[in-house]
Coordinates of C-alpha atoms in Angstrom, one line a residue:
X11 CA 40.7 -23.6 -29.1
X12 CA 39.6 -23.6 -25.5
X13 CA 41.6 -20.3 -25.1
X14 CA 39.3 -18.7 -27.6
X15 CA 36.1 -20.1 -26.1
X16 CA 37.1 -19.4 -22.4
X17 CA 36.4 -15.6 -22.4
X18 CA 32.9 -16.3 -23.8
X19 CA 32.2 -19.0 -21.1
X20 CA 33.5 -16.7 -18.3
X21 CA 31.4 -13.8 -19.6
X22 CA 28.3 -16.0 -19.9
X23 CA 28.7 -17.3 -16.3
X24 CA 29.5 -13.8 -14.9
X25 CA 26.5 -12.2 -16.6
X26 CA 24.2 -15.0 -15.6
X27 CA 25.2 -14.6 -11.9
X28 CA 25.0 -10.8 -12.1
X29 CA 21.7 -10.4 -14.0
X30 CA 20.1 -13.6 -12.9
X31 CA 21.0 -13.7 -9.2
X32 CA 22.8 -10.7 -7.7
X33 CA 20.7 -8.0 -9.4
X34 CA 17.2 -9.5 -8.6
X35 CA 18.2 -10.3 -5.0
X36 CA 19.6 -6.7 -4.5
X37 CA 16.4 -5.1 -6.0
X38 CA 14.2 -7.3 -3.9
X39 CA 16.1 -6.4 -0.8
X40 CA 16.0 -2.7 -1.5
X41 CA 12.3 -2.8 -2.4
X42 CA 11.4 -4.7 0.8
X43 CA 13.5 -2.2 2.9
X44 CA 12.1 1.0 1.3
X45 CA 8.5 -0.2 0.4
X46 CA 7.8 -3.2 2.5
X47 CA 4.0 -3.2 2.0
X48 CA 4.1 -2.7 -1.7
X49 CA 6.9 -5.2 -2.2
X50 CA 4.8 -7.9 -0.5
X51 CA 1.8 -7.2 -2.8
X52 CA 0.0 -4.5 -0.8
X53 CA -1.9 -7.3 1.0
X54 CA -4.9 -6.4 3.2
X55 CA -5.3 -8.5 6.4
X56 CA -8.3 -8.9 8.7
X57 CA -7.9 -10.7 12.0
X58 CA -4.6 -12.1 10.8
X59 CA -6.0 -13.5 7.5
X60 CA -5.1 -12.1 4.1
X61 CA -8.4 -11.1 2.5
X62 CA -7.2 -9.3 -0.6
X63 CA -4.8 -6.8 -2.1
X64 CA -5.1 -3.0 -2.5
X65 CA -3.9 -3.5 -6.1
X66 CA -6.4 -6.1 -7.4
X67 CA -10.2 -5.6 -7.3
X68 CA -12.7 -8.1 -6.0
X69 CA -16.3 -8.8 -7.0
X70 CA -18.9 -7.6 -4.6
X71 CA -22.4 -8.6 -5.7
X72 CA -24.4 -8.1 -2.5
X73 CA -26.4 -4.8 -2.4
X74 CA -25.0 -4.1 1.1
X75 CA -21.6 -3.5 -0.4
X76 CA -20.2 -0.9 -2.8
X77 CA -19.5 -2.5 -6.3
X78 CA -16.3 -1.9 -8.2
X79 CA -15.7 -1.6 -11.9
X80 CA -16.8 -4.5 -14.2
X81 CA -14.1 -7.0 -15.0
X82 CA -13.7 -8.6 -18.4
X83 CA -11.1 -11.2 -17.3
X84 CA -11.8 -14.9 -18.2
X85 CA -10.5 -18.4 -17.3
X86 CA -10.5 -21.7 -19.3
X87 CA -13.8 -23.5 -19.2
X88 CA -13.5 -26.6 -16.9
X89 CA -15.8 -28.5 -19.2
X90 CA -14.1 -27.5 -22.5
X91 CA -10.6 -26.1 -22.5
X92 CA -11.0 -24.6 -25.9
X93 CA -13.5 -22.1 -24.5
X94 CA -13.4 -19.5 -21.7
X95 CA -15.8 -18.5 -18.9
X96 CA -16.2 -15.2 -17.1
X97 CA -13.8 -15.0 -14.1
X98 CA -13.9 -11.5 -12.7
X99 CA -10.6 -10.1 -11.4
X100 CA -8.7 -13.1 -12.5
X101 CA -5.1 -11.9 -11.9
X102 CA -3.7 -14.8 -14.0
X103 CA -5.4 -13.4 -17.1
X104 CA -5.3 -9.6 -16.9
X105 CA -7.1 -8.1 -19.9
X106 CA -9.8 -5.8 -21.0
X107 CA -12.7 -6.5 -23.3
X108 CA -12.0 -6.7 -27.0
X109 CA -15.4 -5.1 -27.8
X110 CA -15.1 -1.8 -29.7
X111 CA -17.3 1.2 -29.8
X112 CA -19.3 -0.1 -32.7
X113 CA -20.0 -3.5 -31.0
X114 CA -23.7 -4.2 -30.8
X115 CA -23.1 -6.6 -27.8
X116 CA -21.2 -3.8 -25.9
X117 CA -24.0 -1.3 -26.6
X118 CA -26.7 -3.7 -25.4
X119 CA -24.7 -4.5 -22.2
X120 CA -24.1 -0.8 -21.5
X121 CA -27.7 0.0 -22.0
X122 CA -28.8 -2.8 -19.6
X123 CA -26.3 -1.8 -17.0
X124 CA -27.3 1.8 -17.1
X125 CA -31.0 0.9 -16.8
X126 CA -30.3 -1.3 -13.8
X127 CA -28.3 1.4 -12.1
X128 CA -30.9 4.0 -12.7
X129 CA -33.3 2.0 -10.6
X130 CA -30.8 2.3 -7.7
X131 CA -30.5 6.1 -7.8
X132 CA -33.2 7.6 -10.0
X133 CA -32.4 11.0 -11.4
X134 CA -28.7 10.8 -10.9
X135 CA -26.4 10.5 -13.9
X136 CA -24.7 7.1 -14.0
X137 CA -20.9 7.3 -13.7
X138 CA -19.1 5.8 -16.7
X139 CA -16.8 3.7 -14.6
X140 CA -19.7 1.7 -13.1
X141 CA -20.7 0.4 -16.6
X142 CA -17.4 0.0 -18.3
X143 CA -14.4 -2.3 -17.7
X144 CA -10.9 -1.2 -17.1
X145 CA -8.0 -2.0 -19.4
X146 CA -6.5 -4.6 -17.0
X147 CA -9.8 -6.0 -15.8
X148 CA -8.3 -5.8 -12.3
X149 CA -8.9 -2.2 -11.3
X150 CA -9.4 -2.0 -7.5
X151 CA -10.6 1.6 -7.5
X152 CA -13.6 3.6 -8.6
X153 CA -14.1 7.3 -8.9
X154 CA -15.5 9.2 -5.9
X155 CA -18.6 10.0 -8.1
X156 CA -19.2 6.2 -8.7
X157 CA -18.9 5.6 -4.9
X158 CA -21.3 8.4 -4.0
X159 CA -23.8 7.2 -6.7
X160 CA -24.1 3.9 -4.7
X161 CA -24.6 5.6 -1.3
X162 CA -28.5 5.5 -1.4
X163 CA -28.6 1.8 -2.1
X164 CA -26.0 0.8 0.5
X165 CA -27.5 3.1 3.2
X166 CA -31.0 1.7 2.5
X167 CA -29.9 -1.9 2.7
X168 CA -27.9 -1.4 5.8
X169 CA -30.4 0.8 7.5
X170 CA -27.8 3.6 7.9
X171 CA -28.3 7.4 7.4
X172 CA -27.1 8.4 3.9
X173 CA -25.1 11.3 5.4
X174 CA -23.0 8.8 7.4
X175 CA -22.3 6.5 4.4
X176 CA -21.5 9.6 2.3
X177 CA -19.0 10.8 5.0
X178 CA -17.4 7.4 4.9
X179 CA -16.9 7.6 1.2
X180 CA -15.4 11.0 1.5
X181 CA -13.0 9.8 4.3
X182 CA -11.9 6.9 2.0
X183 CA -11.3 9.0 -1.0
X184 CA -7.6 9.1 -2.0
X185 CA -6.2 12.2 -3.7
X186 CA -4.0 12.3 -6.8
X187 CA -0.6 10.7 -6.3
X188 CA 1.9 13.4 -5.4
X189 CA -0.9 15.9 -6.0
X190 CA -0.7 15.7 -9.8
X191 CA -0.7 12.1 -11.0
X192 CA -3.9 10.2 -11.8
X193 CA -7.4 11.1 -10.5
X194 CA -9.0 11.0 -7.1
X195 CA -10.1 7.4 -6.3
X196 CA -11.8 5.1 -3.8
X197 CA -10.4 1.6 -3.1
X198 CA -13.5 -0.5 -3.1
X199 CA -12.2 -3.3 -0.8
X200 CA -10.9 -0.7 1.8
X201 CA -14.3 1.2 1.6
X202 CA -16.3 -2.0 2.2
X203 CA -14.1 -3.0 5.1
X204 CA -14.6 0.4 6.7
X205 CA -18.3 0.1 5.9
X206 CA -18.5 -3.3 7.8
X207 CA -17.0 -1.5 10.8
X208 CA -20.0 0.9 10.8
X209 CA -22.3 -2.1 11.5
X210 CA -25.6 -3.5 10.1

């Protein structure tokens, strides 16, 4: 009987070693050799301290910073585990909102967000990515249009010329990947770090 079971046991052990140990180690080694920054999470450091990742957004609420897309991610409520609370850019719970186009709550939130943004830059059309959430809830980028929309507010709060802040946004704008994939974008964390270097 052992003779019949032996091939199955050998195959199970061999496949476990190959797919569970050899393959993951080989892929990790190759990734860290070819794409070292990406393989380590595209971490951004400042003065030797990790302050974020280029792949996951962060919440900036101060008017002196550019704001990213809204995040719909949540976390368990510490007071009642059967409920959730807002936890923007919670990487452990990547998700978008479940509100659909006919949702009254969504329509009211969008209207309030648009009205608030119109006070920041009167007369300019509000970019859609400043009032909607991304599918993952973790989007680190905004459109160049959304970044340029915020220039007057940021420049005023920091006491900088708008032209200088606008030039910074344009310098931080990344083109389509390989020239054809995706859309031009601005990484909000990198833009705010560059903005801090300008002063004020």
